[in-house]
Short mmCIF file of C-alpha atoms and ligand atoms in Angstrom, two decimals:
data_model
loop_
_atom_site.label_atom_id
_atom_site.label_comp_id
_atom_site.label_asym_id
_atom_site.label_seq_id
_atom_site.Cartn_x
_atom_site.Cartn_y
_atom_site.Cartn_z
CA UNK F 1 1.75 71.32 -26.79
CA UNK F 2 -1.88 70.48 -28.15
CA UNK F 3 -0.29 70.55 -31.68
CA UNK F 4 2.57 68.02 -30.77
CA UNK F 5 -0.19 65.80 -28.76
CA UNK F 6 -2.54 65.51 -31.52
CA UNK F 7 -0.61 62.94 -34.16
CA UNK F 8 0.59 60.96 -30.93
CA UNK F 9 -3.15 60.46 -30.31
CA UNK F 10 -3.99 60.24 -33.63
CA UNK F 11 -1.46 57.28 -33.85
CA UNK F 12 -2.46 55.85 -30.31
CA UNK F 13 -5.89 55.42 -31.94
CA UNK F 14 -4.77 53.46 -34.75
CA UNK F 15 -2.71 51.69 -33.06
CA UNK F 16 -5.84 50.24 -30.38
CA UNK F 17 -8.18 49.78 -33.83
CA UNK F 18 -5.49 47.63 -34.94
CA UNK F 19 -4.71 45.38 -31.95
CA UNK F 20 -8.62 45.40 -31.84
CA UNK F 21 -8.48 44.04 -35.08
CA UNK F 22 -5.89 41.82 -35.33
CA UNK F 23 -7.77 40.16 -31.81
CA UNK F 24 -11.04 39.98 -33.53
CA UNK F 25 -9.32 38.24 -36.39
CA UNK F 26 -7.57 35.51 -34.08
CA UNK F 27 -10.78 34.81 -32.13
CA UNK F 28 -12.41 34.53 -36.19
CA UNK F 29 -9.24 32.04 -36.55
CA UNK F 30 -10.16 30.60 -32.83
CA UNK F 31 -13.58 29.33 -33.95
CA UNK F 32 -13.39 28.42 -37.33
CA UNK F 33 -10.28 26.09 -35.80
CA UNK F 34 -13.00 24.67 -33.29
CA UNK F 35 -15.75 24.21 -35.59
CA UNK F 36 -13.11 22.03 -37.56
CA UNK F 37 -12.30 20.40 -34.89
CA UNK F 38 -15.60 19.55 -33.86
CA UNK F 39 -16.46 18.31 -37.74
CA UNK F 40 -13.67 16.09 -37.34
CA UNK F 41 -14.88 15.28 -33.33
CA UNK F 42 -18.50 13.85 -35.46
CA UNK F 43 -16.70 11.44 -37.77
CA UNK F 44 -17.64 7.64 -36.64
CA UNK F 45 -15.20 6.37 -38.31
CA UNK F 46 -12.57 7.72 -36.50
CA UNK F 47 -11.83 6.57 -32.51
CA UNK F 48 -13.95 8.59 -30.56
CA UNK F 49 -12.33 10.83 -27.97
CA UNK F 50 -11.51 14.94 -27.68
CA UNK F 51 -9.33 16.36 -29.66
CA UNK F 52 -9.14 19.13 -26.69
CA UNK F 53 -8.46 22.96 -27.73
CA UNK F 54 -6.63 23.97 -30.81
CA UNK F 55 -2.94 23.46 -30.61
CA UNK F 56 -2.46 22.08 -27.46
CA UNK F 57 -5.01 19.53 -27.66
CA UNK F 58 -4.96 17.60 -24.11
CA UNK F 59 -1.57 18.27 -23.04
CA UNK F 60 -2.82 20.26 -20.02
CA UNK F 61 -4.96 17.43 -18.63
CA UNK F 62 -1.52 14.96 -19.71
CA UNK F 63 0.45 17.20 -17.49
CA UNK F 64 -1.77 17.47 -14.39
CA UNK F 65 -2.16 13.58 -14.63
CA UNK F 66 1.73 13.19 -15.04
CA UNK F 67 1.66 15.82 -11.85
CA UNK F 68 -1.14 14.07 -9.58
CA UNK F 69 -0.25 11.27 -6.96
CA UNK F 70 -2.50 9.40 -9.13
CA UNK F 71 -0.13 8.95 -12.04
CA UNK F 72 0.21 9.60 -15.62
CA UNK F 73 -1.77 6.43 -16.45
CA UNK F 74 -5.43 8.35 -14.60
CA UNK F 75 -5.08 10.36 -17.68
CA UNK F 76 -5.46 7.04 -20.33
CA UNK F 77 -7.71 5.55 -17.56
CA UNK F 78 -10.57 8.72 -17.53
CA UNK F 79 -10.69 8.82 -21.48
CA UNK F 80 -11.11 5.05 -21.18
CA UNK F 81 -14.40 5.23 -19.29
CA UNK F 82 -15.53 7.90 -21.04
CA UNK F 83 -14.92 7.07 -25.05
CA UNK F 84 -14.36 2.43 -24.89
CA UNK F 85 -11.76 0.64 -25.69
CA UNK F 86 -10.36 2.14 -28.11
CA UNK F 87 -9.67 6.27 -28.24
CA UNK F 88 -8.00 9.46 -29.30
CA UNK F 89 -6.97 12.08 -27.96
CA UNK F 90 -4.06 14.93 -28.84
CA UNK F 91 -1.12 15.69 -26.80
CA UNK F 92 1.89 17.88 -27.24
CA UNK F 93 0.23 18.38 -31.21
CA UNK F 94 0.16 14.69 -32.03
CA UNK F 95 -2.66 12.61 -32.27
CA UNK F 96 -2.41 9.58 -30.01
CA UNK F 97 -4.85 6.55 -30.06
CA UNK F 98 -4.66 3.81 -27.28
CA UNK F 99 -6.22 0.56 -27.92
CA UNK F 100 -6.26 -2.11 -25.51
CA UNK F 101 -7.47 -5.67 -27.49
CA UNK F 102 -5.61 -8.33 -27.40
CA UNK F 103 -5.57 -9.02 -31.19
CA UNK F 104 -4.92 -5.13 -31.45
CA UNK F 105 -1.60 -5.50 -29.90
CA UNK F 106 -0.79 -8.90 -31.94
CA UNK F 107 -1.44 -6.60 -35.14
CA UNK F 108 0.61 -3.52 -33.85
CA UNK F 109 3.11 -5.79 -32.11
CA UNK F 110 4.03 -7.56 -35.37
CA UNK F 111 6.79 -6.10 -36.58
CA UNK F 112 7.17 -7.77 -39.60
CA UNK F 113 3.81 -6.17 -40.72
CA UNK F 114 5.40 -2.63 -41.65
CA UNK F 115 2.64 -1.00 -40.85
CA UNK F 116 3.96 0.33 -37.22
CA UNK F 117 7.18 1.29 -36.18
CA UNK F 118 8.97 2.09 -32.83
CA UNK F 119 9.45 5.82 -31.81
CA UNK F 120 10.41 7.38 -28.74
CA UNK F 121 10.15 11.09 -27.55
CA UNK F 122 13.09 13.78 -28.25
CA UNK F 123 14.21 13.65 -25.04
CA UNK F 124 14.24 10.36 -24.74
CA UNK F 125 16.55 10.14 -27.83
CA UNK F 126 18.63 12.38 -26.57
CA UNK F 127 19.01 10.79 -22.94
CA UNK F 128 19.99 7.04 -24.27
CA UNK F 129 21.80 8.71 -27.14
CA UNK F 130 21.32 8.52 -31.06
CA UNK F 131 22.98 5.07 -31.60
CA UNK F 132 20.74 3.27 -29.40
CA UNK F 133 18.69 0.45 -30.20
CA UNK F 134 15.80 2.34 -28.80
CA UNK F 135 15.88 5.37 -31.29
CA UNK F 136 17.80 3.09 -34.41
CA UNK F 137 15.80 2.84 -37.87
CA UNK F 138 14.54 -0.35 -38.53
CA UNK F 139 17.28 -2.22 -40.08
CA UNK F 140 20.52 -0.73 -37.37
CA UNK F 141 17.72 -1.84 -34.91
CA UNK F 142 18.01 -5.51 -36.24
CA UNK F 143 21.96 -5.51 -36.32
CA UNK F 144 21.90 -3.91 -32.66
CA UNK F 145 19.59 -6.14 -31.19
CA UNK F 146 21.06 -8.99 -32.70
CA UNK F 147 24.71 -8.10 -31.36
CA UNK F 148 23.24 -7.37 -27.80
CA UNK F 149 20.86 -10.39 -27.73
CA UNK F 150 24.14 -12.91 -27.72
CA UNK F 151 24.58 -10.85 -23.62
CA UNK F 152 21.27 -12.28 -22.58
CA UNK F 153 22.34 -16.00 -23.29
CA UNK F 154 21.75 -18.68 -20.40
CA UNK F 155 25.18 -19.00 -20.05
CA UNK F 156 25.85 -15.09 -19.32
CA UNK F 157 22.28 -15.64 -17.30
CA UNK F 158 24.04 -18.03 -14.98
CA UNK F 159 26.78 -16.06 -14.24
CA UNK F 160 24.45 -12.40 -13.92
CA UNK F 161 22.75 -14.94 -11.55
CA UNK F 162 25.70 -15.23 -8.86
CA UNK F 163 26.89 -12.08 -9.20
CA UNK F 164 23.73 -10.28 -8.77
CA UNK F 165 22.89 -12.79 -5.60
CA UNK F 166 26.36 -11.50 -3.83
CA UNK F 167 25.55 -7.77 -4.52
CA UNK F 168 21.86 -8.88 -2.79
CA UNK F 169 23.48 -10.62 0.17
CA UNK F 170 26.40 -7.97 0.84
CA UNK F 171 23.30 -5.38 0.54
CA UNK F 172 20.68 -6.96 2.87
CA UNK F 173 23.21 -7.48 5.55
CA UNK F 174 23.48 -4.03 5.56
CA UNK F 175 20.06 -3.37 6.46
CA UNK F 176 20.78 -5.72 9.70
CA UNK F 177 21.84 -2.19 11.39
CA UNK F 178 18.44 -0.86 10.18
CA UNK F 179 15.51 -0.98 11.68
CA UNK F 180 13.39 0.45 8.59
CA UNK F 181 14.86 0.36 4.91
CA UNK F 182 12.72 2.27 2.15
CA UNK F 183 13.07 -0.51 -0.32
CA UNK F 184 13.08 1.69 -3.54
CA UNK F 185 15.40 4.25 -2.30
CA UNK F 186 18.03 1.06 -1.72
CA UNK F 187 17.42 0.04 -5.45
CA UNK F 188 18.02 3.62 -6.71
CA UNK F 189 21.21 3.73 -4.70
CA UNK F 190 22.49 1.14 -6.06
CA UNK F 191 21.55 2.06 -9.41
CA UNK F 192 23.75 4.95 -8.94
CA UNK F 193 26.87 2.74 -7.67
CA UNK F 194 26.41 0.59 -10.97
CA UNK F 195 27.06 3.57 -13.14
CA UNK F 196 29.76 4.47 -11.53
CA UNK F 197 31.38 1.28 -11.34
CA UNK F 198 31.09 1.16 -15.35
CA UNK F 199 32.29 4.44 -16.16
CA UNK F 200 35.33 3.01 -14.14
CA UNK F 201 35.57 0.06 -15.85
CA UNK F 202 35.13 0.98 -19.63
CA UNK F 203 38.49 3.31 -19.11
CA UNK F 204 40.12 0.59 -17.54
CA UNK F 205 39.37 -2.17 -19.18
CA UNK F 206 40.38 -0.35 -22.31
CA UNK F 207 44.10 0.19 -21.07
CA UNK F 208 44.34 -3.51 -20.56
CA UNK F 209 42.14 -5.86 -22.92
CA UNK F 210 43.48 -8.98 -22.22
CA UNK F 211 42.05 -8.91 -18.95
CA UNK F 212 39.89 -11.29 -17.49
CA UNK F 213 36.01 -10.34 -17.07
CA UNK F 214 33.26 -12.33 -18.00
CA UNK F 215 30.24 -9.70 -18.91
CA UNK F 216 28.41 -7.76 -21.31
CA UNK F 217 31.16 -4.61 -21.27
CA UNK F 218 34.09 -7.08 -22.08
CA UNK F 219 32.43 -9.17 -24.49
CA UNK F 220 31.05 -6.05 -26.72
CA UNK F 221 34.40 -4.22 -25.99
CA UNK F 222 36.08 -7.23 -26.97
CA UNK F 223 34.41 -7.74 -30.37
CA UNK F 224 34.82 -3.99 -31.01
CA UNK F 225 39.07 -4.50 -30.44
CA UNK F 226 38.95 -7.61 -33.21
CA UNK F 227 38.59 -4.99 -35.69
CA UNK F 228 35.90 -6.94 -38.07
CA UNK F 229 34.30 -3.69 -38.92
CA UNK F 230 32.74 -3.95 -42.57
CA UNK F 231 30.31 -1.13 -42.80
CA UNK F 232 27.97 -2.99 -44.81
CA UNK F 233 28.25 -5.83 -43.46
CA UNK F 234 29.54 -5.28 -39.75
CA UNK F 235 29.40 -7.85 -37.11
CA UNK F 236 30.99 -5.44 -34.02
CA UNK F 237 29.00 -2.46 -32.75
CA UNK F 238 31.18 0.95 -32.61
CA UNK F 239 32.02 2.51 -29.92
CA UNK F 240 29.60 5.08 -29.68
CA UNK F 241 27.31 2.69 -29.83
CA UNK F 242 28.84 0.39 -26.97
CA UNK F 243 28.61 3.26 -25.13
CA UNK F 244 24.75 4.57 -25.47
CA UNK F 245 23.53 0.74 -25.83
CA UNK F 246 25.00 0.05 -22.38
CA UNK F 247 23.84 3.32 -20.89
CA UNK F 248 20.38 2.05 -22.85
CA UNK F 249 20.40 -1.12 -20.75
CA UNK F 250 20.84 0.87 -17.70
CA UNK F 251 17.97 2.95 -18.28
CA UNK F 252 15.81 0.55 -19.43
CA UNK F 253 16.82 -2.07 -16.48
CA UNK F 254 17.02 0.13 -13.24
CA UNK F 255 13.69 1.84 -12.92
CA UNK F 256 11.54 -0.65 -14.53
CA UNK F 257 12.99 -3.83 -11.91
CA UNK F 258 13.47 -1.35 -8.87
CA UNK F 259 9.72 -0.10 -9.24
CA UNK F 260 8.97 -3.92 -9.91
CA UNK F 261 10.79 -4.90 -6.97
CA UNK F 262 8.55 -2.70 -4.83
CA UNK F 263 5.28 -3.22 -6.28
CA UNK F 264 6.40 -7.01 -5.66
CA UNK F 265 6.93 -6.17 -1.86
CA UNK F 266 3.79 -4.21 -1.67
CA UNK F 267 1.99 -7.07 -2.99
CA UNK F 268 3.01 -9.60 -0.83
CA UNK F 269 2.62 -7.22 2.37
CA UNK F 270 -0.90 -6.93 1.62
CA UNK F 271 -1.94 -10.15 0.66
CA UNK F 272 -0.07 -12.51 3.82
CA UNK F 273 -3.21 -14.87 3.37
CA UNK F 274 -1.65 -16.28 0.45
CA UNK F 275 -1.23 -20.36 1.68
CA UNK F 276 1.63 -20.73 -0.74
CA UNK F 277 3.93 -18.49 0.83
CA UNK F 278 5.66 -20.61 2.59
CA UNK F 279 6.76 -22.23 -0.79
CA UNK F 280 9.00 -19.02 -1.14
CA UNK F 281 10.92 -20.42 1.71
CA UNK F 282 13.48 -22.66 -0.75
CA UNK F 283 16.97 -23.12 0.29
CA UNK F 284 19.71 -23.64 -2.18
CA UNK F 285 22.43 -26.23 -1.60
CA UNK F 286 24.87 -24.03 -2.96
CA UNK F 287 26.58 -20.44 -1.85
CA UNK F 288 24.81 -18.09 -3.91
CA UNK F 289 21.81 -19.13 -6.29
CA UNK F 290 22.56 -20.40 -9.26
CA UNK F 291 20.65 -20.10 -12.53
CA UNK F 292 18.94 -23.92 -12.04
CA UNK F 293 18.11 -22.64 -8.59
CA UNK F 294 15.58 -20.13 -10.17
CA UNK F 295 14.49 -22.29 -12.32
CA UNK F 296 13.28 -24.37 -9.62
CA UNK F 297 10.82 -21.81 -7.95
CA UNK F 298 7.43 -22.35 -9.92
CA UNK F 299 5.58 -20.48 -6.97
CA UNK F 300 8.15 -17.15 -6.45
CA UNK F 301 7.98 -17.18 -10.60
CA UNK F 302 4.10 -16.80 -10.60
CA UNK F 303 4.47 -14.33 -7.56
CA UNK F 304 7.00 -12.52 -10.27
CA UNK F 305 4.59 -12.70 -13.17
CA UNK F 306 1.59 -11.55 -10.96
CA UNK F 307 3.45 -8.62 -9.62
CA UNK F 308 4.55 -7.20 -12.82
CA UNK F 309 0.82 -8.33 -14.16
CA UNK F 310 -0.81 -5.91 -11.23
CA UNK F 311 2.18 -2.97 -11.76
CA UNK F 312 2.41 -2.86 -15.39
CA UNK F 313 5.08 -0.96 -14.76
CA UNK F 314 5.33 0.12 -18.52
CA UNK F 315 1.73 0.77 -18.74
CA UNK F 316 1.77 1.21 -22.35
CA UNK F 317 3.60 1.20 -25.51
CA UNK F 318 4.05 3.50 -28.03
CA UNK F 319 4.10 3.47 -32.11
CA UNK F 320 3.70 5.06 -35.22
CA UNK F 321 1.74 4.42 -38.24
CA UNK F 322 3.09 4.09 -41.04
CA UNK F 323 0.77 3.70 -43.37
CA UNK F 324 -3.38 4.35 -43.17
CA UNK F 325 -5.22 1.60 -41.85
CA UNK F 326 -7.53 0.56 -39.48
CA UNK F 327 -7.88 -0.95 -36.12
CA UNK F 328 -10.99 -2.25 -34.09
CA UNK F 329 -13.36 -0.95 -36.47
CA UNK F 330 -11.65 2.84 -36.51
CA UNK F 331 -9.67 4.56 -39.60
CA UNK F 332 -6.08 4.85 -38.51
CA UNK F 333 -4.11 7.67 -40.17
CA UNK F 334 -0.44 7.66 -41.10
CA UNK F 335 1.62 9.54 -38.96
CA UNK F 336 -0.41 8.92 -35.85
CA UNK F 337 0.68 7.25 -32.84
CA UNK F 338 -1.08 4.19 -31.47
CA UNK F 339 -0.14 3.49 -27.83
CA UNK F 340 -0.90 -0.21 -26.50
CA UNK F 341 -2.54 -0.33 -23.88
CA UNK F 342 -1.03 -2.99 -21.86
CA UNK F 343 -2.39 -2.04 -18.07
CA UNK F 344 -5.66 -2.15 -19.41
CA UNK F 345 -4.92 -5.88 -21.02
CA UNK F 346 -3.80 -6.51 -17.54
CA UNK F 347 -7.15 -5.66 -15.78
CA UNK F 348 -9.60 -6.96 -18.33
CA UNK F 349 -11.51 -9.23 -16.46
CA UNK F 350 -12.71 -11.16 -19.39
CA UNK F 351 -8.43 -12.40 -19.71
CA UNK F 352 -8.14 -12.28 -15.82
CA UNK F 353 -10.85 -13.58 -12.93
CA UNK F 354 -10.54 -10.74 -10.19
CA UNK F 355 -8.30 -8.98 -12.25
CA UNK F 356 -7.57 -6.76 -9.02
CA UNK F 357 -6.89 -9.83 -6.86
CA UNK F 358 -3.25 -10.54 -6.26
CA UNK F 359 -3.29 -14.40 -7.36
CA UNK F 360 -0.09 -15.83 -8.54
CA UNK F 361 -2.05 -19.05 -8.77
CA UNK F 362 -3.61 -18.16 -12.05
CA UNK F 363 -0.53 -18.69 -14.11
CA UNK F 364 -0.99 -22.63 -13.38
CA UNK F 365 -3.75 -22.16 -15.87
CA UNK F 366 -2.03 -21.18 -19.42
CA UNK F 367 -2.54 -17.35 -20.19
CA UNK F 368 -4.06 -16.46 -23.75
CA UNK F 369 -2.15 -15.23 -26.26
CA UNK F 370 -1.09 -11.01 -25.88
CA UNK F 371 -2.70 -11.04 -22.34
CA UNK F 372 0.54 -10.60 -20.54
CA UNK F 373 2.37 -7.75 -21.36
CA UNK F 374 4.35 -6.35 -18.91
CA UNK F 375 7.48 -6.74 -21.57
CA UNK F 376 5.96 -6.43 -24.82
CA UNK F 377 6.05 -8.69 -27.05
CA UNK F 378 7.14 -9.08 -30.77
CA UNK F 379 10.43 -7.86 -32.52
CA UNK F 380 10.61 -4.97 -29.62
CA UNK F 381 10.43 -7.67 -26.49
CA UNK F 382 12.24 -6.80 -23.43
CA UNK F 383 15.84 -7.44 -23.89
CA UNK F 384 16.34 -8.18 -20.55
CA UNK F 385 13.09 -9.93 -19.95
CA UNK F 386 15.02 -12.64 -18.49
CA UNK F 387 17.60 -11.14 -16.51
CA UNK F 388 14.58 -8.79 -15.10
CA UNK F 389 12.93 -11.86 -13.38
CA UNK F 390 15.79 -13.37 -12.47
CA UNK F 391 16.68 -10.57 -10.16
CA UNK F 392 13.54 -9.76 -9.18
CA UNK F 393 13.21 -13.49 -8.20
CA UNK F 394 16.86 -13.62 -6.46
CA UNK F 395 15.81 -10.33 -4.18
CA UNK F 396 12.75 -12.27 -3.26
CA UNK F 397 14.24 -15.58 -2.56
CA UNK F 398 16.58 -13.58 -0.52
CA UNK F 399 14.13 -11.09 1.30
CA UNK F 400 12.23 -13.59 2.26
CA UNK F 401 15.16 -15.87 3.50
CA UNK F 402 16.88 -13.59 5.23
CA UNK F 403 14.22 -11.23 7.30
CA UNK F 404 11.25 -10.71 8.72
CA UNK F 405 9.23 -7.85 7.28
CA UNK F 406 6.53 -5.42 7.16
CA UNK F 407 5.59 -2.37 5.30
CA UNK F 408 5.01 0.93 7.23
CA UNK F 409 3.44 2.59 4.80
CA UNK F 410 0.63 1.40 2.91
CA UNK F 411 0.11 4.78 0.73
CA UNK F 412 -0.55 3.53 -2.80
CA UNK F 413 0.05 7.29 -4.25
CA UNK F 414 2.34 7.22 -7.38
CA UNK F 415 5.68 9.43 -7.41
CA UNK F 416 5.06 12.77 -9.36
CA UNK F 417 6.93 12.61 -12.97
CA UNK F 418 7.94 9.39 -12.98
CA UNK F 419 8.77 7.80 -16.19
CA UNK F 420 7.56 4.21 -15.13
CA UNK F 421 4.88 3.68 -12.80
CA UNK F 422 6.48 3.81 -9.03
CA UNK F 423 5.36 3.82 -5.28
CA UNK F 424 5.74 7.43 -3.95
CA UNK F 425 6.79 6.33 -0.65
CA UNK F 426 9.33 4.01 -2.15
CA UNK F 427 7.75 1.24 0.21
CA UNK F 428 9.54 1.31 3.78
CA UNK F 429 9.82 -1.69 5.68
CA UNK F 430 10.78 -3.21 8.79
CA UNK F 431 13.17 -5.72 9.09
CA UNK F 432 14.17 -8.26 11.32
CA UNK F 433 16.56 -10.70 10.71
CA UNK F 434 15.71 -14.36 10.51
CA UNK F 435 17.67 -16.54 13.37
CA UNK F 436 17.95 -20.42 11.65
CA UNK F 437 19.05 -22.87 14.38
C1 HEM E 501 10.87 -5.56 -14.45
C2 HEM E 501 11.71 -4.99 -15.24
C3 HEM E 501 11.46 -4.61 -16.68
C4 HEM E 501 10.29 -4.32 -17.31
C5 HEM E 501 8.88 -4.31 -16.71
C6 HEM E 501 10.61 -4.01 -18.69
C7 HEM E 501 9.67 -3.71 -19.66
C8 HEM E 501 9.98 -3.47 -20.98
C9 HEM E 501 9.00 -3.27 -22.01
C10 HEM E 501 7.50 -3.30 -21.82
C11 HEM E 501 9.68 -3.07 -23.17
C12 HEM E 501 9.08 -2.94 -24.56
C13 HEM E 501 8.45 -1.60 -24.80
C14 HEM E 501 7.83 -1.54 -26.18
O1 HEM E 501 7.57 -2.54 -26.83
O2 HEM E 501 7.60 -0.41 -26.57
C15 HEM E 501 11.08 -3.10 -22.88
C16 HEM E 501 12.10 -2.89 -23.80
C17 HEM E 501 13.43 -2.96 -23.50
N1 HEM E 501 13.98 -3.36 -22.31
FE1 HEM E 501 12.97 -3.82 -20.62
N2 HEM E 501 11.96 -4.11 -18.86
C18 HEM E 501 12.53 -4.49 -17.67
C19 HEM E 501 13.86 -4.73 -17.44
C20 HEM E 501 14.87 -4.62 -18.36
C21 HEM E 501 16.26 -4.93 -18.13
C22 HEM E 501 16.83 -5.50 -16.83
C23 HEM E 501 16.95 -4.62 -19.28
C24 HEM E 501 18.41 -4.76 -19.62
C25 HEM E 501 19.39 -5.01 -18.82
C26 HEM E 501 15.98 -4.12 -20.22
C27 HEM E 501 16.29 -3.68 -21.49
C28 HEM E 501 15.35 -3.33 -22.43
C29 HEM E 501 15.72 -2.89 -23.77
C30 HEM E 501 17.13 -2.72 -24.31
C31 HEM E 501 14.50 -2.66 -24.43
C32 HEM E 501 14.34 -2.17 -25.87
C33 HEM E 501 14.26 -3.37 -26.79
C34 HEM E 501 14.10 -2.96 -28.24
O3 HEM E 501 13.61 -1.87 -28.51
O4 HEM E 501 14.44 -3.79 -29.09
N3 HEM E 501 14.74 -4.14 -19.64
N4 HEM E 501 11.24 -3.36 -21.54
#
């Protein structure tokens, strides 16, 4: 027995000096890792900010934020107070810096500079697909964009207009059975309905062309079916990437004006002081609003611009540097992402009085240049920038036309793992409807 024992121990022993060892050697690898870290942590000429622990960086701290009622954003606003304006920290492996100066985001915004580009995450790729604008090198960006932009004319506006102020009638009379509606749970519904009804219609319309539709489906489906497809020099988009840029546009138009939508709400509920509020109370000769309708509500517009102002629901915006170079002061490596930091632009109190006082009157006063943010600016704008406030100010007009209404609950805690900055509760209200005589 002791005979057969004896190499098994023999090996057993080995074996432990080993793992022994091979630990000793990792923790060796551990610290010299740190100490380089914390050489590079001593550089001034770098942003200032922790570079967190070796490999993951900060992506622990990213998470919990992302997982607090608090919101992602805490985790931007803590390294704020702690570094200035301008810092770095590393999550998920990359280094990310955020800078928040207005002449920061007019360099980084500039696309025609070539010293930033665009980039989303993986999975972000992968959710709006590979032909879409958002993930498209910089050149099939420009001949996307450009095909797309010719939907957001005023004359597509117009129509949008009507046809988004019938789906907001036909919806708020069904709240009339309601006595409490959760207002972002309505918008999420009917985010769901709109997908449908598209996925319908793309199959359809493609059995019969000739059809009559006036929208952004028909008109790209349309100049797909002419056939002027010159892969050099192409004027149509493909199908593929009909099909991701209009699942793009849903993405990128649901969440952002749904969460807007109830931020506005919130807003308002809390701040019922405001004289001009009556102003809201515009009535259009016609049906259903029309395009010059909106354009005829200076007040609502700044009660828009201040809403999305206070939200910044997009709180910042991400690129990558192309090249070495250097921003507020700080060296700037290529390869390293530089996130704008456009919630902080919209609380610095040296652009905005009271930046945390809901006052839609401070848009009478012309804003400086880069201070307002909420949908970027440069050769990466908003696409739908208009169409955005255009429904947001259609569901106010007709909110505030049609009911009476309070919020019930006033919790300002942000929903858990949400990619745009939204109200956990989704903002319930109560309704009553307005009697006119
Ligand atoms: C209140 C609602 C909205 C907000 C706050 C918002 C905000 C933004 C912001 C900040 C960007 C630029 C991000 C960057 O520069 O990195 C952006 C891009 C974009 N938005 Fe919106 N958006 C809204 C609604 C919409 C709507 C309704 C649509 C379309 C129907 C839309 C389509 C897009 C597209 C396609 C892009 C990418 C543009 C490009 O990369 O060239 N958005 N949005």
């Amino acid at each position: 027995m002791a005979t057969l024992l004896l190499p098994n121990l023999e090996f057993g022993l080995s074996c432990n000096a080993l793992l022994v060892l091979g630990a000793l050697l990792f923790l060796m690898y551990l610290l010299v890792k740190m100490l380089k870290y914390q050489n590079q942590e001593s550089r001034s000429d770098i942003p200032p900010g922790s570079r967190g622990l070796p490999f993951i960086g900060e992506t622990l701290q990213f998470m919990a934020a992302i997982n607090s009622s608090k919101g992602f954003y805490d985790f931007v606003r803590i390294r704020r107070l702690r570094y200035g304006n301008c810092f770095r920290t590393n999550i998920f492996g990359e280094t990310h810096v955020f800078v928040s100066r207005t002449e920061s985001a007019k360099a980084i915004l500039n696309t025609d500079s070539g010293m930033f580009t665009k980039r989303y995450i993986k999975s972000i790729a992968e959710l709006v697909g590979h032909q879409s604008l958002l993930c498209a090198s910089q050149q099939h960006h420009k001949l996307i964009r450009s095909r797309l932009s010719n939907l957001f004319s005023s004359n597509s506006l117009s129509l949008f207009v009507k046809q988004f102020d019938e789906l907001v009638i036909e919806n708020l009379r069904i709240w009339e059975h309601k006595t409490t509606v959760v207002v972002l749970d309505e918008a999420l519904k009917a985010r769901k309905r709109i997908m449908s009804i598209i996925e319908k219609e793309i199959s359809e319309r493609r059995r019969d062309l000739d059809g009559y539709h006036e929208d952004f489906l028909q008109r790209l489906l349309l100049e797909d079916d002419k056939g002027c497809y010159d892969a050099t020099n192409r004027s149509t988009l493909s199908d593929a990437e009909i099909q991701d840029n209009i699942l793009t546009m849903i993405i990128a138009g649901q969440d952002t004006t749904a969460s807007a939508i109830t931020w506005m709400v919130k807003y308002l509920d809390e701040n019922p002081e405001n004289e001009q509020f009556q102003l809201l109370r515009k009535t259009s000769s016609e049906l259903f609003l029309t395009f010059e309708d909106l354009n005829d509500m200076p007040y609502s517009s700044k009660v828009v611009k201040e809403s999305l102002r206070m939200a910044s629901v997009v709180p910042w915006f991400p690129r990558l540097a192309l090249h070495n170079c250097e921003i507020e002061g700080f060296k700037i490596k290529k390869g390293w992402n530089v996130n704008i930091d456009a919630r902080e632009v919209h609380l610095d109190p040296t652009l905005y009085k009271d930046p945390n006082k809901f006052n839609p009157s401070r848009f009478e006063d012309e804003s400086k240049p880069y201070s307002f943010l909420a949908f970027g600016m440069g050769g990466r704008t908003c696409l739908g920038v208009n169409m955005a406030k255009a429904m947001m100010l259609v569901f106010l007009h007709r909110l505030i036309t049609t009911y009476r209404w309070k919020v019930i609950n006033p919790d300002s805690s942000i929903e858990k793992w949400a990619m745009f900055s939204r109200l956990k509760s989704g903002c319930p209200v109560t309704v009553t409807p307005i009697t006119y005589a």
